[in-house]
Each structure stands twice: as structure tokens, then as C-alpha cells.
Short mmCIF file of C-alpha atoms and ligand atoms in Angstrom, two decimals:
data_model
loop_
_atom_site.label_atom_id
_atom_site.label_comp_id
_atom_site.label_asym_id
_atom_site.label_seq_id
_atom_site.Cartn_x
_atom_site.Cartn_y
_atom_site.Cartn_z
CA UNK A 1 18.73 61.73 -8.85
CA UNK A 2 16.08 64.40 -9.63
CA UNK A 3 12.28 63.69 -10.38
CA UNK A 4 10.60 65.50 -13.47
CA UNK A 5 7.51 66.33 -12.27
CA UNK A 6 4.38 66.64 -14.73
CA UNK A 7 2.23 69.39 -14.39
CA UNK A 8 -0.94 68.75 -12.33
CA UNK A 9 -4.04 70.48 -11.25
CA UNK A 10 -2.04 71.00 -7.66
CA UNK A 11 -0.06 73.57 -9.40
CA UNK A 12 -0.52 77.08 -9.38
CA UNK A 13 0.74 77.95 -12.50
CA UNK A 14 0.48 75.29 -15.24
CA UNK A 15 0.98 75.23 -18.73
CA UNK A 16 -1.53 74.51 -21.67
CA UNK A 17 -4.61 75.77 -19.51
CA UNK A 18 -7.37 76.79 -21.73
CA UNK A 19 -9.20 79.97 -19.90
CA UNK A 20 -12.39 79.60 -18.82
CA UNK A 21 -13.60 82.08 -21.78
CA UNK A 22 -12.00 80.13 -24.53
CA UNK A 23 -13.60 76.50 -23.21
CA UNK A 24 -17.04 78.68 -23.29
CA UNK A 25 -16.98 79.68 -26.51
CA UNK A 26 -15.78 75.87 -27.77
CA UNK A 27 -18.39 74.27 -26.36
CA UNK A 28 -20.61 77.18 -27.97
CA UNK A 29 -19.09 75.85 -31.44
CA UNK A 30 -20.37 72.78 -30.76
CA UNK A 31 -23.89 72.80 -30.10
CA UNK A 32 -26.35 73.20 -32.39
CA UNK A 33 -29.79 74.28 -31.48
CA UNK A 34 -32.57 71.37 -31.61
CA UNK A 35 -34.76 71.76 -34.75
CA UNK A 36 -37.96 70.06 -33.52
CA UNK A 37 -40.26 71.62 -32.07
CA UNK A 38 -44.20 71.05 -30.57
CA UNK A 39 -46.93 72.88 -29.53
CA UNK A 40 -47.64 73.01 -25.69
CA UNK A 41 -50.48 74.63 -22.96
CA UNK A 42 -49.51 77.36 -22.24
CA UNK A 43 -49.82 75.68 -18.40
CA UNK A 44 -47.06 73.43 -19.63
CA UNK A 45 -44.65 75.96 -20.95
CA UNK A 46 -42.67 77.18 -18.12
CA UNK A 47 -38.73 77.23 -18.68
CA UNK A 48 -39.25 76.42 -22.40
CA UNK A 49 -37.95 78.35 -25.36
CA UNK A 50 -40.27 79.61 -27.97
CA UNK A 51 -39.89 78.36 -31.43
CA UNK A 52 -41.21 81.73 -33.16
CA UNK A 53 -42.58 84.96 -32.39
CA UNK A 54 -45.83 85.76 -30.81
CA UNK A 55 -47.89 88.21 -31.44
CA UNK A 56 -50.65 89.58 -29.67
CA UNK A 57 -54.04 88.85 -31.39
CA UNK A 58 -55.90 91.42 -29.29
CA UNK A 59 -55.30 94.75 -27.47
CA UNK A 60 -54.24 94.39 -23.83
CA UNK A 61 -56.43 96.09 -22.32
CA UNK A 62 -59.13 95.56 -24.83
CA UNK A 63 -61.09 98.19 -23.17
CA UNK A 64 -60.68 101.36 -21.63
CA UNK A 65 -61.00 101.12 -18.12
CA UNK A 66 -61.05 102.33 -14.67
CA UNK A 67 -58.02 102.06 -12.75
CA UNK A 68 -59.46 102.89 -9.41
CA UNK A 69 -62.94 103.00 -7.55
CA UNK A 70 -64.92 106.09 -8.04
CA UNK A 71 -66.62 108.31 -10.46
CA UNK A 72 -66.27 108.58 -14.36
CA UNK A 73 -66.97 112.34 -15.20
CA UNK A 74 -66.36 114.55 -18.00
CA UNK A 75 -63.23 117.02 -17.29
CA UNK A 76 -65.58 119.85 -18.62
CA UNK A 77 -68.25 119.49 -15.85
CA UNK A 78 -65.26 120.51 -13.13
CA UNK A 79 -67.06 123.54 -11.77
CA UNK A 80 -70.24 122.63 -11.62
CA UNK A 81 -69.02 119.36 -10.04
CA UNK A 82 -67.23 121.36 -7.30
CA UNK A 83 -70.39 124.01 -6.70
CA UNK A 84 -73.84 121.88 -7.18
CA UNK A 85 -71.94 118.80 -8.28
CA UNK A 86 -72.75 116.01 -10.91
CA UNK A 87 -75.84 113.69 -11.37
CA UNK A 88 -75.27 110.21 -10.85
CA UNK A 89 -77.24 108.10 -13.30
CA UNK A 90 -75.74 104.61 -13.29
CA UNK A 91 -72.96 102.20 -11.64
CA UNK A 92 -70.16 100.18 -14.15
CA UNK A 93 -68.84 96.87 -12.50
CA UNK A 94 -65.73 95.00 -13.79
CA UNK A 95 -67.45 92.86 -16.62
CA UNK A 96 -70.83 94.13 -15.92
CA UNK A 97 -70.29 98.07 -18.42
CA UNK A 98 -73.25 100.68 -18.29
CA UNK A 99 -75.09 100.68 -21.58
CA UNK A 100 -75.59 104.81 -21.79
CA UNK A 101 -73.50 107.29 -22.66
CA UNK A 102 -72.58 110.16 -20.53
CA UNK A 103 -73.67 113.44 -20.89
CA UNK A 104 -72.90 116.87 -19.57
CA UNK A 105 -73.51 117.52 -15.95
CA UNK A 106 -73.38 113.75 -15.29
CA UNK A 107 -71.32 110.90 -13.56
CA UNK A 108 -71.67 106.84 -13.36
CA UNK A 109 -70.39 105.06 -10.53
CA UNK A 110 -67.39 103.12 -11.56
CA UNK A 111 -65.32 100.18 -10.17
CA UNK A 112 -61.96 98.92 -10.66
CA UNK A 113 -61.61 97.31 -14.34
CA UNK A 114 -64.97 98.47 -15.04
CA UNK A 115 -65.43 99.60 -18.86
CA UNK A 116 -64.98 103.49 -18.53
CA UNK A 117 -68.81 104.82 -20.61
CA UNK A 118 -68.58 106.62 -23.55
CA UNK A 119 -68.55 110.34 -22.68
CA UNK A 120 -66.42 109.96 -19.59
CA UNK A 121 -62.67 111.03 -20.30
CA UNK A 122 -61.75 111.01 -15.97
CA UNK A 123 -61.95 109.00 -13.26
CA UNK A 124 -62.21 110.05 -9.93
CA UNK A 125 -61.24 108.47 -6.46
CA UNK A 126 -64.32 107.57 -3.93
CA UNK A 127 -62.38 108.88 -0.94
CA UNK A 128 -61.84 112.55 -3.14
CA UNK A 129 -65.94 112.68 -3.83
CA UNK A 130 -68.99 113.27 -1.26
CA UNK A 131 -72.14 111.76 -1.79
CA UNK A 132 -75.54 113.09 -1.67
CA UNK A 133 -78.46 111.05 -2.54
CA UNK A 134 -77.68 110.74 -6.16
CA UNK A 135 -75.64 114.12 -6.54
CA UNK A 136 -71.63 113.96 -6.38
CA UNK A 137 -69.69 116.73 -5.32
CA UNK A 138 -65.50 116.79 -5.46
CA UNK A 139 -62.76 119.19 -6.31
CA UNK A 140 -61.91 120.46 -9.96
CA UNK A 141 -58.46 120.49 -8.69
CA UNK A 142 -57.80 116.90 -10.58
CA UNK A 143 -56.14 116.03 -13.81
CA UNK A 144 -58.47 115.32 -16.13
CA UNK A 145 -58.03 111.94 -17.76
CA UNK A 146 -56.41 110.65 -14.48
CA UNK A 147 -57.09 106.85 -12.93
CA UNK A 148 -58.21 105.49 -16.66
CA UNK A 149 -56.02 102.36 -18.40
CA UNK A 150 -56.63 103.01 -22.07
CA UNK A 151 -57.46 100.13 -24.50
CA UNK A 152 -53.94 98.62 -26.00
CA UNK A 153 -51.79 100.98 -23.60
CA UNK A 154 -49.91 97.78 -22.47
CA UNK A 155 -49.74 95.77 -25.68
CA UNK A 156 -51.68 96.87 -29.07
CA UNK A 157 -53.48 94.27 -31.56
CA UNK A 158 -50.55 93.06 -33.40
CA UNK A 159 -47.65 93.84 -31.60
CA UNK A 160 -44.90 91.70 -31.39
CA UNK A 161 -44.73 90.72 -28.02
CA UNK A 162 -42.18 88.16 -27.55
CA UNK A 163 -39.23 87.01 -29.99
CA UNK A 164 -38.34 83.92 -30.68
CA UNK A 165 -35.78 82.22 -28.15
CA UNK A 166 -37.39 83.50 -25.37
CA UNK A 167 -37.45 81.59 -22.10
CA UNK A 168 -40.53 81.13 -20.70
CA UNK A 169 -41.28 82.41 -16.73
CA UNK A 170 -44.55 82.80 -15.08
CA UNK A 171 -44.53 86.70 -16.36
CA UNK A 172 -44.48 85.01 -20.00
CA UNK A 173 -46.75 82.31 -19.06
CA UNK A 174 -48.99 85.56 -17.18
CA UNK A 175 -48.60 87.68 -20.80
CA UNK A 176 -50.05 84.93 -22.93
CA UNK A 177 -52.30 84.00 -21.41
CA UNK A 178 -53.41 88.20 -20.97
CA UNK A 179 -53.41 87.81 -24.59
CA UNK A 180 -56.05 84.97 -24.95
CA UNK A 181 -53.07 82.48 -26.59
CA UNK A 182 -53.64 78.97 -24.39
CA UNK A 183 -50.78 77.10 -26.62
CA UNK A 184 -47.55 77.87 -27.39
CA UNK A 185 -44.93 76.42 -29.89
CA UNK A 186 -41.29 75.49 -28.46
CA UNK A 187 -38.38 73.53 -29.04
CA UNK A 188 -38.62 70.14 -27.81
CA UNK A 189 -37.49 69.78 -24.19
CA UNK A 190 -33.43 68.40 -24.40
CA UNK A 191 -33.15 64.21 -23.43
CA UNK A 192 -30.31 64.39 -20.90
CA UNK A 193 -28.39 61.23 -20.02
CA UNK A 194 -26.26 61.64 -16.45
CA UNK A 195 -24.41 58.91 -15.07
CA UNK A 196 -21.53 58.30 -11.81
CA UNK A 197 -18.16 56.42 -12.28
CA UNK A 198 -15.90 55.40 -9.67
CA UNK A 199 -15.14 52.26 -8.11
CA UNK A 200 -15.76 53.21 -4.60
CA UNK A 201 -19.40 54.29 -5.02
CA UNK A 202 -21.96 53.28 -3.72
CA UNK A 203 -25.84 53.87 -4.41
CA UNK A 204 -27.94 55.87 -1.48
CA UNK A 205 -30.90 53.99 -2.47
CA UNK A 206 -29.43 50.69 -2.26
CA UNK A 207 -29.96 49.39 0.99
CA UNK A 208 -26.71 47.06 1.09
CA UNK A 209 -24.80 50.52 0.89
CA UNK A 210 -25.11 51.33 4.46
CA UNK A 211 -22.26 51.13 6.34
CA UNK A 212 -19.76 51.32 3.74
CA UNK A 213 -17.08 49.82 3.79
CA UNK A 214 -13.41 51.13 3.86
CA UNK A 215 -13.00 53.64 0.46
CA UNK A 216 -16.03 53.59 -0.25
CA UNK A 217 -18.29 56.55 -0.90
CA UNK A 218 -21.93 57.86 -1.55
CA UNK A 219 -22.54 58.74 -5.17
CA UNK A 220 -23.73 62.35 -4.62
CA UNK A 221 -23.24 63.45 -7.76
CA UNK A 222 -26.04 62.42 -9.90
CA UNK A 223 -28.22 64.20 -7.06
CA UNK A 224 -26.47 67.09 -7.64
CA UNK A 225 -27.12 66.48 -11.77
CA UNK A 226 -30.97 65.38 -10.99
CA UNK A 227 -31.46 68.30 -9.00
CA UNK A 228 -29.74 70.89 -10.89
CA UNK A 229 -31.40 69.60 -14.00
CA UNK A 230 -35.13 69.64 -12.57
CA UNK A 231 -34.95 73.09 -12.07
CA UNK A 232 -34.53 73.42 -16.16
CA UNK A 233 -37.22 72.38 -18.87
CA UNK A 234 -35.55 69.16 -19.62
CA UNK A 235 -36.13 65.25 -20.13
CA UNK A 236 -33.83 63.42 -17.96
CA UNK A 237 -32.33 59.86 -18.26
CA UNK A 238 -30.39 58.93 -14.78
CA UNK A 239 -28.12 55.61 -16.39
CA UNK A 240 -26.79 55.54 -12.43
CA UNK A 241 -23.33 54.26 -11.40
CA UNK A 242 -21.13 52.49 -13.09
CA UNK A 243 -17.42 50.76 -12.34
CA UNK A 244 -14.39 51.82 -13.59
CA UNK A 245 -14.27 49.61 -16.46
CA UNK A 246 -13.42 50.46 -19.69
CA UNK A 247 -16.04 47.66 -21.50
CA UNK A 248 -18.85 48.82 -19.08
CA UNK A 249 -18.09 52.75 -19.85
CA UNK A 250 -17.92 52.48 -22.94
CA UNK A 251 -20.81 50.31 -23.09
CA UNK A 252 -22.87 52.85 -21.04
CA UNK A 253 -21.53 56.35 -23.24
CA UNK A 254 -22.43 54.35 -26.31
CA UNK A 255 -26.33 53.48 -25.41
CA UNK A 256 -26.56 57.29 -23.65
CA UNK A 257 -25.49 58.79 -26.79
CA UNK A 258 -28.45 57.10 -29.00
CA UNK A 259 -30.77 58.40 -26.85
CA UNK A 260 -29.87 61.42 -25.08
CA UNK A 261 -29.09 65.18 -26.50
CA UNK A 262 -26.49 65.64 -23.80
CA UNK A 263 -24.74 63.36 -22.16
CA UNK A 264 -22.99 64.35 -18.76
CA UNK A 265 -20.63 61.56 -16.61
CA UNK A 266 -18.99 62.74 -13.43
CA UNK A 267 -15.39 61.18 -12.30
CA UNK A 268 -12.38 59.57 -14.49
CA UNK A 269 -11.47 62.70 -16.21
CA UNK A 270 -8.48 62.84 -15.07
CA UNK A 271 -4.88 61.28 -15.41
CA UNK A 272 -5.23 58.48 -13.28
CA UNK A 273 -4.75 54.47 -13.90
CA UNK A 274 -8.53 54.63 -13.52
CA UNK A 275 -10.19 57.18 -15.43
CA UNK A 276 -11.20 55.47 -18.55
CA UNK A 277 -14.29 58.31 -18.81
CA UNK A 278 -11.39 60.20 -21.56
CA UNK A 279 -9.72 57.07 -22.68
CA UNK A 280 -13.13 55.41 -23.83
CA UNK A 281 -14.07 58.68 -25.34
CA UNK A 282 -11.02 58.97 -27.54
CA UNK A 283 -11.80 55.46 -28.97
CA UNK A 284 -15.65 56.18 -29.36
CA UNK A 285 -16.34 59.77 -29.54
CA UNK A 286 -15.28 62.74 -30.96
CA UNK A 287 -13.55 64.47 -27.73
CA UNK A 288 -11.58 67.18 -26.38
CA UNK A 289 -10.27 66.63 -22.94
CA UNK A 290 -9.20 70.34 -21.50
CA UNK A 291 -7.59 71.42 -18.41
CA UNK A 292 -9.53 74.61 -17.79
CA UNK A 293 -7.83 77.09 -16.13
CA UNK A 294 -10.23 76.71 -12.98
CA UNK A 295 -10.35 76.14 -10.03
CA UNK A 296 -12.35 73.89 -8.96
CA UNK A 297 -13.19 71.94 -12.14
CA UNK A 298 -9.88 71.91 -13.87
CA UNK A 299 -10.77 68.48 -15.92
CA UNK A 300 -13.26 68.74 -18.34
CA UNK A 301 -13.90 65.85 -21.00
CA UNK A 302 -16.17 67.60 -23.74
CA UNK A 303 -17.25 66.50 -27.37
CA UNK A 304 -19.61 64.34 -28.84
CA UNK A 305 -21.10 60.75 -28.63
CA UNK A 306 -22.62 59.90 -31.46
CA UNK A 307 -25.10 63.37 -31.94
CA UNK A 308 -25.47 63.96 -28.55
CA UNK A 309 -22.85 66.47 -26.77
CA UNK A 310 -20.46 65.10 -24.01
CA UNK A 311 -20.08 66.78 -20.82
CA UNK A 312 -17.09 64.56 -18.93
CA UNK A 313 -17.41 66.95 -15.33
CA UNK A 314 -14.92 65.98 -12.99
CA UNK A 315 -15.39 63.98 -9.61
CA UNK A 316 -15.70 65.74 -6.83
CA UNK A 317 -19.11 67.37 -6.14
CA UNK A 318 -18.27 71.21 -5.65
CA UNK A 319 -16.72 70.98 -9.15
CA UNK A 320 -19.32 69.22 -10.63
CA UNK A 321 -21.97 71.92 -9.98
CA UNK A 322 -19.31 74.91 -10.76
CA UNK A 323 -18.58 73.05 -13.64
CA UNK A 324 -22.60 72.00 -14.55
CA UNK A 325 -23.64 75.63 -13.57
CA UNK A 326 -20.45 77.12 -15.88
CA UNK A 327 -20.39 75.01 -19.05
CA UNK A 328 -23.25 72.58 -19.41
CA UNK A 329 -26.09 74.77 -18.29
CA UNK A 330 -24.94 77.41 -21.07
CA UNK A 331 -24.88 74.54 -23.27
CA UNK A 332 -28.25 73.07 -22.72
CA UNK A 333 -29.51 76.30 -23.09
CA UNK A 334 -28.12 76.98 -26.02
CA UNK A 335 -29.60 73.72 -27.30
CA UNK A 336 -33.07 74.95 -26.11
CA UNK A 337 -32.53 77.87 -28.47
CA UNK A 338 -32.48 80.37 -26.34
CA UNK A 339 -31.36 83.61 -27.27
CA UNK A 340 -29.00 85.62 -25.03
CA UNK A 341 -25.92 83.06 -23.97
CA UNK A 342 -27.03 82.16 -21.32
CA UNK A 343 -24.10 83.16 -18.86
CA UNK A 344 -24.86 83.66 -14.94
CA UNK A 345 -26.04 86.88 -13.68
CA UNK A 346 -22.83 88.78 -11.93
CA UNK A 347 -22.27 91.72 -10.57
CA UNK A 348 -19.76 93.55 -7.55
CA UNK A 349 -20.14 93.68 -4.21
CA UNK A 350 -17.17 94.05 -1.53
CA UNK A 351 -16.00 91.21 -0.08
CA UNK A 352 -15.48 91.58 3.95
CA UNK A 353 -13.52 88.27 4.09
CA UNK A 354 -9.92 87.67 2.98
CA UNK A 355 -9.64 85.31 0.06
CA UNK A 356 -6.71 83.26 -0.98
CA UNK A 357 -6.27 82.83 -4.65
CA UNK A 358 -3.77 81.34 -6.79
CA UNK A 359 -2.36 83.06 -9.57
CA UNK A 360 -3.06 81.86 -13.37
CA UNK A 361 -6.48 80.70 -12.56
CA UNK A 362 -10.28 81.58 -12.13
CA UNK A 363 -11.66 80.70 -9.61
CA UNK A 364 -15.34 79.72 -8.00
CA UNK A 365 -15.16 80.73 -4.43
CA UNK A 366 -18.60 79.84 -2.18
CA UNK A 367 -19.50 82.86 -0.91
CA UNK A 368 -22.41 84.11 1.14
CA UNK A 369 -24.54 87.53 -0.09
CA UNK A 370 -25.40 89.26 3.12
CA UNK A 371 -26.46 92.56 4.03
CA UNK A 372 -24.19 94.12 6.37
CA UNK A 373 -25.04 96.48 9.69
CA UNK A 374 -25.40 99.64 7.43
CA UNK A 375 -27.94 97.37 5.47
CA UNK A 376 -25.45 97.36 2.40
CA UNK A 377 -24.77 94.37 0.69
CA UNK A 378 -21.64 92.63 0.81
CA UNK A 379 -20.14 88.77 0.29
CA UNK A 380 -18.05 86.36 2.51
CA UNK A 381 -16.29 83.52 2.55
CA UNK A 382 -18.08 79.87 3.35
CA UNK A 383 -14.59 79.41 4.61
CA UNK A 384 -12.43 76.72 3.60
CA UNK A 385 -12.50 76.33 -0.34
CA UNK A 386 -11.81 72.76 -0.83
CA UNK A 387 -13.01 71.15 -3.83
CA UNK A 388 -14.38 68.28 -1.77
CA UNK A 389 -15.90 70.21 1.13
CA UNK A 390 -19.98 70.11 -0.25
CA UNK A 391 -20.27 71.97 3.05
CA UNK A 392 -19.04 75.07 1.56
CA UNK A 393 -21.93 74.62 -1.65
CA UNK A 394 -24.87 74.01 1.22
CA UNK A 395 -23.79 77.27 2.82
CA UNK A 396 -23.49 79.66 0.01
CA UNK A 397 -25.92 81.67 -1.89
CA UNK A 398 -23.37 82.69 -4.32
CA UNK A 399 -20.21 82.04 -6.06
CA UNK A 400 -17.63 84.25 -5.75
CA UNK A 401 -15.69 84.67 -9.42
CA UNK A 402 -12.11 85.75 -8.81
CA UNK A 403 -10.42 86.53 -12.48
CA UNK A 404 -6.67 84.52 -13.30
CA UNK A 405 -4.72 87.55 -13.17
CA UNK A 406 -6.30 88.86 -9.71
CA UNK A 407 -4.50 88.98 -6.74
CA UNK A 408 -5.37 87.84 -3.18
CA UNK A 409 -9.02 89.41 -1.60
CA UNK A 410 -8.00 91.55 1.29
CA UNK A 411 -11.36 92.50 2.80
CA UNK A 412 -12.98 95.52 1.70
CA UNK A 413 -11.90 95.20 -1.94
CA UNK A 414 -14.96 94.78 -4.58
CA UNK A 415 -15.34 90.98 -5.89
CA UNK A 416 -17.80 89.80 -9.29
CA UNK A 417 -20.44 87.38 -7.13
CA UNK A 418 -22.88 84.96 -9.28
CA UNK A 419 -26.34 84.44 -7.19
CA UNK A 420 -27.64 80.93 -6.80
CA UNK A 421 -31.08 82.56 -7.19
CA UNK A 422 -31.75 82.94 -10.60
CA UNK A 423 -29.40 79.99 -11.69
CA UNK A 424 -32.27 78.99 -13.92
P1 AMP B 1 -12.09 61.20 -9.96
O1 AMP B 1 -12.23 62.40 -10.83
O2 AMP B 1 -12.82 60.01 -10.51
O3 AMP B 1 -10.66 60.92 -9.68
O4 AMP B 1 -12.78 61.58 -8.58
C1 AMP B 1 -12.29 62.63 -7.78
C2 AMP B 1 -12.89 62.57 -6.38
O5 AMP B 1 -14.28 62.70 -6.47
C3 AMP B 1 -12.67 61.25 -5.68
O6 AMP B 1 -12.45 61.50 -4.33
C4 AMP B 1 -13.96 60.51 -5.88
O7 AMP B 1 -14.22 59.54 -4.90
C5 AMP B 1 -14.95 61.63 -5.82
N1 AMP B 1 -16.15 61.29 -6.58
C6 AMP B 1 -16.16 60.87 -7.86
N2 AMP B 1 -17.41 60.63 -8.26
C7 AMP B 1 -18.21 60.88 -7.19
C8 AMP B 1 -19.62 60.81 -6.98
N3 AMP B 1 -20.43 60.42 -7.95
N4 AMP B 1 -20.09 61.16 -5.77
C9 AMP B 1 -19.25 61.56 -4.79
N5 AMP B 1 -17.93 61.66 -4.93
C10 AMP B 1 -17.39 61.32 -6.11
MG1 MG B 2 -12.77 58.06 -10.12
#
């Protein structure tokens, strides 16, 4: 008798795989960015995405000043600065400007940041000047309008500074305030809804957990979720574990999806007796269920529940933060109305390990960025690649991206590397 076997995620090569690109730009299709947006302190704004353009209201600097310690002179006066040498009639402090106005054969003290006096067109250095009572000699070997910031070199009244759908980091939050702008307006932060399913999970937090009994697992994921999440500008709803049972799933997908903007469930994705996460969606939502051509992560349920978006990431943990870090952060993102896509920062490096890969698939490799005796960087393996094995996520600072058509790593060869730094 022979056995038809169905394709599965053990196989190498397997039909009907949608490539990673192609799942990308569906889930692009369907999110729309939020329309709502509020005005926040500029304190708060970190990681959110501006609603509009700013402009700057003011010059940046709004003076001309001194970049250094020293003397403002006039160029002119350079020989009789560097035979008798220049008068010194007054001293300009940061926020504290002399009121005169320099004239030939003088200089005025100056500090960093200090308003540079009318007259003055150069600044020069303490450590280049000697001192004499209240006569300055130095060099005329300098360039005259050295060591002076001019008013609006850095940003000019009006300019357009930042573009709407910009992402907000403490050089943005730095800028506006710079500018004298204390509140911002941004698209309101994304409700996400995260919850486990399986069975055999149990709750860290629940006392009763510990020791588990036979089968029974941790629910790691929604840490994972809760962690990767707080590191983005996002409202988060943790709906915690729930059973494999279709009334209680579909219960729990039905109240996340009148609340939440993006709703994300880990486990019963795939073909199993008990994965009712698909099933339930087919009957409620509006859902796609994809093998990706991945590895890990192949599962993916994605679609929509009620308005919000539908993230179904598979079980086990390494694939749930691939998959998070690959698809749903892109998505959220997106939903922030940000402007670029969103996609991971990559770029080559060789790889001194050798790396397995299977053919027809990409795949997310833990790696670690190091650099190597010659101080060059390179990437190795974590070691074993198993989509179970957290050990290899808790080890690597990167994720080694290994295209469907590539061959196996043999060491020395450049590989595309993600960093973890800069995930967000
Ligand atoms: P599933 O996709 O539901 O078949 O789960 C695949 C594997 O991931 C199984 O070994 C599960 O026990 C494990 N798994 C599923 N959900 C979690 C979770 N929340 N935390 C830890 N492991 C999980
Ligand atoms: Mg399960």
C-alpha cells in the first residue's frame, strides 16, 4: 500500500508557498493608515509619527555666534593685531551679548554661544592669543570669519524641517524643541490586542503553574509580543491565554477586534485537530491563511476582524518574533503612517560559520555580529537553528537572511544580516 503524503512545513520544497516579498506587500494592501490624530508634548512624542509637516518658526541659530572661546576681531585689524595687537574693550557671555559695536583696532572677549558684536566678522581661539593687560596680540595667519555659527546656518525661519510621516527619535524630539515647538501633532498611538492559544499553557504569573505538569508549557509568547511591542509607540491590550476551543476563540477574536487596531494571536495556525485560530477566522473574519515560504514562521493567519487587522503568528517563540519583527512590525508601522516601509535595516557581512539551508525558502538564521581579530566585522551562527530553541534568539544580535534560491553558507562567503539594534 503506499501513503500520499500532504505537503508540510517539514518539507524542503513545497508547493503553493507565497514568498516572503509577496506576503509583504499583501499585508501592505491591507492596512490603511489611522486617520485620527492628537496633539502631544513634545516630551511625549518619542516613536510617534507626525501627522503634518513642521516648520521651523525661527532661525536655528537665531543669532550669530561664537563657536569657540576667544576673541571676536575684525579680519582687517590682522597686522596690527600681530605687531601692537588689538584693544580689548568688553567680554560677551552665552546669553549675557555686549551692547557696543566694534570698531577698528578693537576686540571683545567672547565665549562659547556668546552673541558675536556687531563689527566682529572672526573669532579667534584663547590658546592662539597672548594677553597683556587689556591689549591682545595673535597671528594674522587665521581665516578670517573662522570659529563663528551664523544665524539660520542650521535651519532658516521657515524651512521645512520635517515631513509628515516622520518617526519621532530623541534627534527629532532634540530639533523641536531647538525650534521653540513644545507640542506636536501625530497619529493616534495603534490599540494592539495580543493573546496565547494552546492547551498546554500555562500562565508565569499564576502561581498554580509551577511545576507543570506533563505537556504542559510556559506561555512565553505574549512576553515576547509585550516586549517587542513596548519598544514601539503603541497602546497595548494583553487578552492572555486562552484554550483551544473554538467558542472561547472565537469569543476572544470577536471582543479584540472591537477594540483593538491590530490584533495578533500566537499558536493554532496550523493544520492540526487543534488549531481553531484559522478555522474561527474563516467563520468570523475576513482571512487569508498563507504558508510563507519561511523558515521559521511558515504559518501565517492574516486578515481582518471586524476593522482591526489580524496577525495569526505561529506557535513557537523564535517564529513568533521573526514573524512579529517581519510582517506585523511593518504593518503597525504602516498604520502609524509612517513614511518609508518600514523594512529592517540589512546589509553584508561574511559569515565565518557554515550554514545549512534548505532550498525554496528564506530563511531567518540567529546570528551573532562580531568583530573579528583584524577588527573587521563579520557574523556567526548561534548554532543550532531550531524553531523552538529561544536559546538561539537570547544569543543573537542579528538575524541572518539567507534568500530561497541560495545555496548552503560555506564560511567566508558574504551573508544579508538584520541588526536587533535598531529594530524600532
Ligand atoms: P501550534 O502552532 O499551536 O501548533 O504550536 C507550535 C508549538 O509552539 C508547540 O510546541 C506549542 O506548545 C508551542 N507554543 C504555542 N504557543 C506557545 C506560547 N504561547 N508559548 C510557548 N510556546 C508555545
Ligand atoms: Mg497549539
Amino acid at each position: 500500500m503506499t501513503i500520499d503524503k500532504q505537503p508540510s512545513c517539514a518539507d524542503d520544497s513545497e508547493p503553493q508557498l507565497l514568498p516572503v516579498d509577496a506576503a509583504m506587500a499583501r499585508i501592505a494592501n491591507l492596512v490603511r493608515p489611522l486617520a485620527t490624530t492628537e496633539t502631544v508634548s513634545i516630551a511625549d512624542c518619542l516613536g510617534r509619527v507626525l501627522a503634518q509637516a513642521v516648520q521651523s518658526p525661527i532661525a536655528v541659530p537665531s543669532h550669530t555666534n561664537s563657536a569657540m572661546d576667544g576673541y571676536a576681531v575684525r579680519a582687517d585689524d590682522r597686522d596690527q593685531a600681530a605687531s601692537t595687537g588689538l584693544r580689548v574693550v568688553g567680554s560677551a557671555f552665552a546669553g549675557r551679548p555686549w551692547s557696543g559695536e566694534l570698531q577698528a583696532g578693537e576686540a571683545v572677549r567672547i565665549f562659547t554661544g556668546a552673541v558675536v558684536p556687531p563689527g566682529a566678522d572672526t573669532v579667534i581661539i584663547q590658546e592662539h592669543t597672548e594677553l597683556d593687560v587689556d591689549t591682545v596680540r595673535f597671528a594674522s595667519d587665521f581665516t578670517p570669519g573662522q570659529n563663528i555659527r551664523h544665524a539660520g546656518e542650521d535651519v532658516a525661519a521657515g524651512d521645512r524641517v520635517f515631513v509628515g510621516g516622520e518617526q519621532m527619535s530623541p534627534a527629532h524630539m532634540c530639533m523641536l524643541a531647538s525650534l521653540g515647538i513644545n507640542e506636536v501633532s501625530v497619529t493616534r498611538k495603534p490599540r494592539v490586542a495580543f493573546f496565547s492559544t494552546g492547551d498546554e499553557l500555562r500562565a508565569v504569573s499564576d502561581p498554580s503553574s509551577s511545576p507543570l505538569n506533563a505537556g504542559e508549557v510556559y506561555d512565553s509568547n505574549r512576553y515576547a509580543l509585550l516586549g517587542a511591542l513596548a519598544r514601539m509607540a503603541v497602546d497595548t491590550i494583553d487578552m492572555g491565554l486562552v484554550p483551544d476551543d473554538p467558542v472561547a476563540i472565537r469569543d476572544t477574536l470577536e471582543r479584540a477586534g472591537e477594540t483593538a487596531d491590530v490584533v495578533i494571536t500566537s499558536g493554532g495556525v496550523s493544520v492540526g485537530e487543534a488549531d481553531y485560530v484559522s478555522k474561527t477566522l474563516h467563520d468570523i473574519g475576513n482571512v487569508a491563511f498563507w504558508k510563507i515560504a519561511m523558515r521559521p514562521g511558515r504559518p501565517l493567519a492574516c486578515g481582518k476582524v471586524g476593522d482591526a487587522v489580524f496577525f495569526g503568528l505561529p506557535g513557537n517563540p523564535v517564529a513568533v518574533l521573526v514573524t512579529f519583527y517581519e510582517f506585523v512590525q511593518p504593518a503597525v508601522r504602516r498604520l502609524m503612517g509612517c513614511r518609508d516601509d518600514g523594512q529592517p535595516f540589512r546589509f553584508r557581512v561574511p559569515c565565518t560559520s557554515a550554514l545549512r539551508k534548505s532550498s525554496g525558502r528564506t530563511e531567518y538564521q540567529r546570528g551573532i555580529l562580531y568583530h573579528d581579530d583584524d577588527g573587521q566585522l563579520a557574523v556567526k551562527t548561534t548554532g543550532k537553528q531550531g524553531a523552538g530553541r529561544l536559546s538561539s534568539l537570547c544569543l543573537a544580535n542579528c538575524i541572518i537572511v539567507i534568500p530561497p534560491n541560495a545555496d548552503a553558507i560555506t564560511p567566508g562567503s558574504l551573508v544579508e544580516v538584520q541588526p536587533f539594534t535598531g529594530l524600532v
